[in-house]
Structure formats: structure tokens, C-alpha cells
Amino acid sequence: MSQFNYFPARNSTSFSSGWRVVVVEEGALFTRVAAETGRDAASLSVEEKSKILVLERLAMNKDIKSQWQDALAQMSLLSNIPISLTELHALSNDILSLSGDSSVDGSWYSRRMALSAIYASAEVVMTRDPTPDLSETASFVNRRFEDKLVLKEKVEGVGQCISFWGNTIVGVGRSWGMKI
């Protein structure tokens, strides 16, 4: 097996180096994608920008995808799991920050966990994607983002239902003279 640095220093060739400044922070990536879809870059949501960045980051691994399955195997070794998870969290945090996510509540954690799950599963799919442009991987990522939105709506609906019943029970209790 050839020597391959599975964990490069974050400052060297990482997602958050010069590529981030030139392509993302100056808006070139979002402007290009928005133009391809006939939209304005400012109209892209955080979710859409996140999806664009996930696909762009996966495309950066296209040239090494034949070795990436070995890298994923190395990352899953017990001694490598902490650094692998740290890098995955850093990547999801970078992606959401660059997408304009400014949440400061509990959704800060859930968004990063969901994005990490999408990205990690997309890496596995990418290693099996036979298409040269990673179109199967892109379809997979699009489906996962759609699933994420559906799940978010369901969870919010359950929360509203629980809130309604809780308020109803408190109201009934108070109408019976309970000190609630």
C-alpha cells in the first residue's frame, strides 16, 4: 500500500485554506451555481449553499476516489476515530459557517450533526460511484437534503402537537382550580 497522508494538516490542503477565501468568501462559487440555475446568489438559502459546498468538497476528492475507500477504512480504526470525528465536525462547521448559518440555539448542534451524517455517507457512496462527474453521488446528496427537510418538518410538527396538548392540559387543570 502506498504512503498517503489521510490526515493532512488543516492549514495545508484543507477545505478552509485558500480555496475558501477565493472561491467561497468572495462569492465566486455561489455566483456560478446561481447563474447556472438562473437565480441570484443572494437568494440561495443556507440549505442550498450547504448542499453546493458539500458537492464541491466531494468533487475535490474525485481524483483520489480510488484510494478514498482505503482512507475511510483507516479513519474507522479505533485509534483514528477521535481525529476523524474532529475533522468531520470541523468540515461541517466550515460548510455551515460559509453557508451563512448564524444559529445560536440547539439547532447549531443538530445542523452540524445532520450535515456530518450526510457528508460521511456521501463519501461512502462516492467511492462506489462509477460516473466520471459523480452524478450518482450528487443525486444521493440531493435526496439526503430533501430527506433532512422532510424530517425537520415532521419533528417541528410533533413539537407543535406536544405544545398544543401541554397547553390544553394546563388550561383544563386551571379551569378545575388547580394551581398550575
PDB file of C-alpha atoms in Angstrom:
ATOM      1  CA  MET A   1       0.000   0.000   0.000  1.00  0.00           C
ATOM      2  CA  SER A   2       1.391   3.407  -0.927  1.00  0.00           C
ATOM      3  CA  GLN A   3       2.042   6.053   1.675  1.00  0.00           C
ATOM      4  CA  PHE A   4      -0.835   8.503   1.728  1.00  0.00           C
ATOM      5  CA  ASN A   5      -1.388  11.178   4.331  1.00  0.00           C
ATOM      6  CA  TYR A   6      -5.008  10.583   5.330  1.00  0.00           C
ATOM      7  CA  PHE A   7      -4.973  13.439   7.819  1.00  0.00           C
ATOM      8  CA  PRO A   8      -3.200  16.437   6.257  1.00  0.00           C
ATOM      9  CA  ALA A   9      -2.624  19.459   8.454  1.00  0.00           C
ATOM     10  CA  ARG A  10      -5.706  21.677   8.357  1.00  0.00           C
ATOM     11  CA  ASN A  11      -3.612  24.587   7.058  1.00  0.00           C
ATOM     12  CA  SER A  12      -2.099  22.788   4.076  1.00  0.00           C
ATOM     13  CA  THR A  13      -4.634  21.496   1.562  1.00  0.00           C
ATOM     14  CA  SER A  14      -7.760  21.591   3.657  1.00  0.00           C
ATOM     15  CA  PHE A  15     -11.166  22.877   2.725  1.00  0.00           C
ATOM     16  CA  SER A  16     -10.699  26.006   4.793  1.00  0.00           C
ATOM     17  CA  SER A  17      -7.456  27.208   3.222  1.00  0.00           C
ATOM     18  CA  GLY A  18      -7.012  29.493   0.200  1.00  0.00           C
ATOM     19  CA  TRP A  19      -9.818  27.798  -1.713  1.00  0.00           C
ATOM     20  CA  ARG A  20     -12.281  29.011   0.885  1.00  0.00           C
ATOM     21  CA  VAL A  21     -11.143  32.622   0.681  1.00  0.00           C
ATOM     22  CA  VAL A  22     -11.002  32.849  -3.095  1.00  0.00           C
ATOM     23  CA  VAL A  23     -13.960  30.730  -4.149  1.00  0.00           C
ATOM     24  CA  VAL A  24     -16.433  30.852  -1.272  1.00  0.00           C
ATOM     25  CA  GLU A  25     -15.947  34.018   0.751  1.00  0.00           C
ATOM     26  CA  GLU A  26     -15.617  36.181  -2.354  1.00  0.00           C
ATOM     27  CA  GLY A  27     -18.814  34.571  -3.676  1.00  0.00           C
ATOM     28  CA  ALA A  28     -17.494  33.050  -6.893  1.00  0.00           C
ATOM     29  CA  LEU A  29     -18.857  29.564  -6.208  1.00  0.00           C
ATOM     30  CA  PHE A  30     -22.358  30.660  -5.206  1.00  0.00           C
ATOM     31  CA  THR A  31     -22.498  33.184  -8.076  1.00  0.00           C
ATOM     32  CA  ARG A  32     -21.522  30.459 -10.590  1.00  0.00           C
ATOM     33  CA  VAL A  33     -24.080  27.964  -9.286  1.00  0.00           C
ATOM     34  CA  ALA A  34     -26.823  30.601  -9.059  1.00  0.00           C
ATOM     35  CA  ALA A  35     -26.115  31.682 -12.639  1.00  0.00           C
ATOM     36  CA  GLU A  36     -26.374  28.057 -13.799  1.00  0.00           C
ATOM     37  CA  THR A  37     -29.830  27.826 -12.247  1.00  0.00           C
ATOM     38  CA  GLY A  38     -30.945  31.297 -13.349  1.00  0.00           C
ATOM     39  CA  ARG A  39     -31.078  32.730  -9.841  1.00  0.00           C
ATOM     40  CA  ASP A  40     -29.357  35.417  -7.838  1.00  0.00           C
ATOM     41  CA  ALA A  41     -26.619  34.251  -5.431  1.00  0.00           C
ATOM     42  CA  ALA A  42     -28.182  36.306  -2.626  1.00  0.00           C
ATOM     43  CA  SER A  43     -31.421  34.321  -2.947  1.00  0.00           C
ATOM     44  CA  LEU A  44     -29.775  30.985  -2.109  1.00  0.00           C
ATOM     45  CA  SER A  45     -30.778  29.614   1.299  1.00  0.00           C
ATOM     46  CA  VAL A  46     -28.366  28.230   3.885  1.00  0.00           C
ATOM     47  CA  GLU A  47     -29.504  24.709   2.945  1.00  0.00           C
ATOM     48  CA  GLU A  48     -28.847  25.305  -0.758  1.00  0.00           C
ATOM     49  CA  LYS A  49     -25.431  26.805  -0.063  1.00  0.00           C
ATOM     50  CA  SER A  50     -24.600  23.877   2.228  1.00  0.00           C
ATOM     51  CA  LYS A  51     -25.533  21.406  -0.476  1.00  0.00           C
ATOM     52  CA  ILE A  52     -23.384  23.282  -3.014  1.00  0.00           C
ATOM     53  CA  LEU A  53     -20.413  23.219  -0.641  1.00  0.00           C
ATOM     54  CA  VAL A  54     -20.857  19.512   0.168  1.00  0.00           C
ATOM     55  CA  LEU A  55     -20.913  18.657  -3.535  1.00  0.00           C
ATOM     56  CA  GLU A  56     -17.920  20.899  -4.211  1.00  0.00           C
ATOM     57  CA  ARG A  57     -15.947  19.307  -1.367  1.00  0.00           C
ATOM     58  CA  LEU A  58     -16.780  15.819  -2.612  1.00  0.00           C
ATOM     59  CA  ALA A  59     -15.698  16.832  -6.123  1.00  0.00           C
ATOM     60  CA  MET A  60     -12.326  17.825  -4.666  1.00  0.00           C
ATOM     61  CA  ASN A  61     -11.829  14.127  -3.816  1.00  0.00           C
ATOM     62  CA  LYS A  62     -12.747  12.927  -7.320  1.00  0.00           C
ATOM     63  CA  ASP A  63      -9.140  12.338  -8.383  1.00  0.00           C
ATOM     64  CA  ILE A  64      -8.372  10.195  -5.323  1.00  0.00           C
ATOM     65  CA  LYS A  65     -11.665   8.347  -5.028  1.00  0.00           C
ATOM     66  CA  SER A  66      -9.970   5.029  -5.887  1.00  0.00           C
ATOM     67  CA  GLN A  67      -7.832   5.418  -2.734  1.00  0.00           C
ATOM     68  CA  TRP A  68     -10.558   7.053  -0.645  1.00  0.00           C
ATOM     69  CA  GLN A  69     -12.138   3.764   0.366  1.00  0.00           C
ATOM     70  CA  ASP A  70      -8.799   2.779   1.949  1.00  0.00           C
ATOM     71  CA  ALA A  71      -8.648   6.180   3.653  1.00  0.00           C
ATOM     72  CA  LEU A  72     -12.141   5.682   5.080  1.00  0.00           C
ATOM     73  CA  ALA A  73     -11.071   2.268   6.362  1.00  0.00           C
ATOM     74  CA  GLN A  74      -8.048   3.839   8.059  1.00  0.00           C
ATOM     75  CA  MET A  75     -10.234   6.553   9.582  1.00  0.00           C
ATOM     76  CA  SER A  76     -12.537   3.914  11.076  1.00  0.00           C
ATOM     77  CA  LEU A  77      -9.740   2.299  13.083  1.00  0.00           C
ATOM     78  CA  LEU A  78     -10.249   2.766  16.800  1.00  0.00           C
ATOM     79  CA  SER A  79      -7.133   4.886  17.271  1.00  0.00           C
ATOM     80  CA  ASN A  80      -8.127   7.191  14.383  1.00  0.00           C
ATOM     81  CA  ILE A  81     -11.797   7.737  15.258  1.00  0.00           C
ATOM     82  CA  PRO A  82     -11.280  10.794  17.511  1.00  0.00           C
ATOM     83  CA  ILE A  83      -9.280  12.720  14.905  1.00  0.00           C
ATOM     84  CA  SER A  84     -11.653  11.580  12.139  1.00  0.00           C
ATOM     85  CA  LEU A  85     -14.671  12.889  14.040  1.00  0.00           C
ATOM     86  CA  THR A  86     -12.834  16.110  14.880  1.00  0.00           C
ATOM     87  CA  GLU A  87     -12.079  16.689  11.195  1.00  0.00           C
ATOM     88  CA  LEU A  88     -15.653  15.812  10.208  1.00  0.00           C
ATOM     89  CA  HIS A  89     -17.015  18.277  12.758  1.00  0.00           C
ATOM     90  CA  ALA A  90     -14.578  20.959  11.570  1.00  0.00           C
ATOM     91  CA  LEU A  91     -15.644  20.363   7.972  1.00  0.00           C
ATOM     92  CA  SER A  92     -19.367  20.536   8.769  1.00  0.00           C
ATOM     93  CA  ASN A  93     -18.790  23.649  10.852  1.00  0.00           C
ATOM     94  CA  ASP A  94     -16.819  25.265   7.988  1.00  0.00           C
ATOM     95  CA  ILE A  95     -19.527  24.391   5.476  1.00  0.00           C
ATOM     96  CA  LEU A  96     -22.352  25.772   7.595  1.00  0.00           C
ATOM     97  CA  SER A  97     -20.405  28.893   8.548  1.00  0.00           C
ATOM     98  CA  LEU A  98     -19.582  29.581   4.902  1.00  0.00           C
ATOM     99  CA  SER A  99     -23.227  28.973   4.035  1.00  0.00           C
ATOM    100  CA  GLY A 100     -24.258  31.777   6.357  1.00  0.00           C
ATOM    101  CA  ASP A 101     -25.633  29.715   9.240  1.00  0.00           C
ATOM    102  CA  SER A 102     -25.879  32.025  12.220  1.00  0.00           C
ATOM    103  CA  SER A 103     -27.922  29.857  14.577  1.00  0.00           C
ATOM    104  CA  VAL A 104     -27.068  30.100  18.258  1.00  0.00           C
ATOM    105  CA  ASP A 105     -29.631  27.720  19.712  1.00  0.00           C
ATOM    106  CA  GLY A 106     -29.927  23.954  19.848  1.00  0.00           C
ATOM    107  CA  SER A 107     -30.195  23.786  16.079  1.00  0.00           C
ATOM    108  CA  TRP A 108     -26.492  24.727  15.894  1.00  0.00           C
ATOM    109  CA  TYR A 109     -25.661  21.208  17.072  1.00  0.00           C
ATOM    110  CA  SER A 110     -28.363  19.374  15.149  1.00  0.00           C
ATOM    111  CA  ARG A 111     -27.481  21.086  11.857  1.00  0.00           C
ATOM    112  CA  ARG A 112     -23.838  20.112  12.193  1.00  0.00           C
ATOM    113  CA  MET A 113     -24.691  16.541  13.153  1.00  0.00           C
ATOM    114  CA  ALA A 114     -27.090  16.204  10.222  1.00  0.00           C
ATOM    115  CA  LEU A 115     -24.593  17.689   7.779  1.00  0.00           C
ATOM    116  CA  SER A 116     -21.845  15.414   9.130  1.00  0.00           C
ATOM    117  CA  ALA A 117     -24.070  12.372   8.587  1.00  0.00           C
ATOM    118  CA  ILE A 118     -24.910  13.464   5.053  1.00  0.00           C
ATOM    119  CA  TYR A 119     -21.277  14.154   4.193  1.00  0.00           C
ATOM    120  CA  ALA A 120     -19.912  10.937   5.720  1.00  0.00           C
ATOM    121  CA  SER A 121     -22.500   8.781   3.944  1.00  0.00           C
ATOM    122  CA  ALA A 122     -21.899  10.662   0.680  1.00  0.00           C
ATOM    123  CA  GLU A 123     -18.184   9.869   0.903  1.00  0.00           C
ATOM    124  CA  VAL A 124     -19.012   6.161   1.045  1.00  0.00           C
ATOM    125  CA  VAL A 125     -21.376   6.500  -1.923  1.00  0.00           C
ATOM    126  CA  MET A 126     -18.716   8.462  -3.821  1.00  0.00           C
ATOM    127  CA  THR A 127     -16.250   5.560  -3.544  1.00  0.00           C
ATOM    128  CA  ARG A 128     -18.752   3.366  -5.437  1.00  0.00           C
ATOM    129  CA  ASP A 129     -19.882   5.999  -7.968  1.00  0.00           C
ATOM    130  CA  PRO A 130     -18.860   4.813 -11.464  1.00  0.00           C
ATOM    131  CA  THR A 131     -19.775   8.089 -13.191  1.00  0.00           C
ATOM    132  CA  PRO A 132     -16.896  10.451 -14.056  1.00  0.00           C
ATOM    133  CA  ASP A 133     -18.831  13.554 -12.936  1.00  0.00           C
ATOM    134  CA  LEU A 134     -20.048  11.953  -9.666  1.00  0.00           C
ATOM    135  CA  SER A 135     -23.668  12.338 -10.775  1.00  0.00           C
ATOM    136  CA  GLU A 136     -24.833   9.386  -8.659  1.00  0.00           C
ATOM    137  CA  THR A 137     -23.199  10.959  -5.615  1.00  0.00           C
ATOM    138  CA  ALA A 138     -24.851  14.296  -6.407  1.00  0.00           C
ATOM    139  CA  SER A 139     -28.242  12.562  -6.682  1.00  0.00           C
ATOM    140  CA  PHE A 140     -27.621  10.855  -3.348  1.00  0.00           C
ATOM    141  CA  VAL A 141     -26.712  14.166  -1.669  1.00  0.00           C
ATOM    142  CA  ASN A 142     -29.812  15.854  -3.145  1.00  0.00           C
ATOM    143  CA  ARG A 143     -32.031  13.065  -1.779  1.00  0.00           C
ATOM    144  CA  ARG A 144     -30.434  13.288   1.677  1.00  0.00           C
ATOM    145  CA  PHE A 145     -31.010  17.051   1.827  1.00  0.00           C
ATOM    146  CA  GLU A 146     -34.646  16.520   0.799  1.00  0.00           C
ATOM    147  CA  ASP A 147     -34.989  13.838   3.496  1.00  0.00           C
ATOM    148  CA  LYS A 148     -33.458  16.218   6.023  1.00  0.00           C
ATOM    149  CA  LEU A 149     -36.068  18.883   5.233  1.00  0.00           C
ATOM    150  CA  VAL A 150     -38.929  16.385   5.466  1.00  0.00           C
ATOM    151  CA  LEU A 151     -37.633  15.089   8.799  1.00  0.00           C
ATOM    152  CA  LYS A 152     -37.254  18.647  10.094  1.00  0.00           C
ATOM    153  CA  GLU A 153     -40.892  19.390   9.198  1.00  0.00           C
ATOM    154  CA  LYS A 154     -42.070  16.203  10.944  1.00  0.00           C
ATOM    155  CA  VAL A 155     -40.115  16.977  14.120  1.00  0.00           C
ATOM    156  CA  GLU A 156     -41.452  20.540  14.165  1.00  0.00           C
ATOM    157  CA  GLY A 157     -44.986  19.180  13.684  1.00  0.00           C
ATOM    158  CA  VAL A 158     -44.594  16.784  16.611  1.00  0.00           C
ATOM    159  CA  GLY A 159     -43.237  19.642  18.719  1.00  0.00           C
ATOM    160  CA  GLN A 160     -46.261  21.795  17.879  1.00  0.00           C
ATOM    161  CA  CYS A 161     -48.618  18.934  18.713  1.00  0.00           C
ATOM    162  CA  ILE A 162     -46.947  18.324  22.079  1.00  0.00           C
ATOM    163  CA  SER A 163     -47.038  22.046  22.821  1.00  0.00           C
ATOM    164  CA  PHE A 164     -50.741  22.196  21.958  1.00  0.00           C
ATOM    165  CA  TRP A 165     -51.608  19.249  24.217  1.00  0.00           C
ATOM    166  CA  GLY A 166     -49.432  20.596  27.018  1.00  0.00           C
ATOM    167  CA  ASN A 167     -51.155  23.977  26.881  1.00  0.00           C
ATOM    168  CA  THR A 168     -54.552  22.272  26.717  1.00  0.00           C
ATOM    169  CA  ILE A 169     -53.828  20.147  29.800  1.00  0.00           C
ATOM    170  CA  VAL A 170     -52.606  23.208  31.718  1.00  0.00           C
ATOM    171  CA  GLY A 171     -55.738  25.132  30.665  1.00  0.00           C
ATOM    172  CA  VAL A 172     -58.051  22.316  31.731  1.00  0.00           C
ATOM    173  CA  GLY A 173     -56.199  21.969  35.030  1.00  0.00           C
ATOM    174  CA  ARG A 174     -56.508  25.670  35.721  1.00  0.00           C
ATOM    175  CA  SER A 175     -60.214  25.641  34.831  1.00  0.00           C
ATOM    176  CA  TRP A 176     -60.667  22.916  37.501  1.00  0.00           C
ATOM    177  CA  GLY A 177     -58.997  25.173  40.044  1.00  0.00           C
ATOM    178  CA  MET A 178     -55.562  23.528  40.085  1.00  0.00           C
ATOM    179  CA  LYS A 179     -52.628  25.825  40.903  1.00  0.00           C
ATOM    180  CA  ILE A 180     -50.621  25.224  37.744  1.00  0.00           C
TER     181      ILE A 180
END
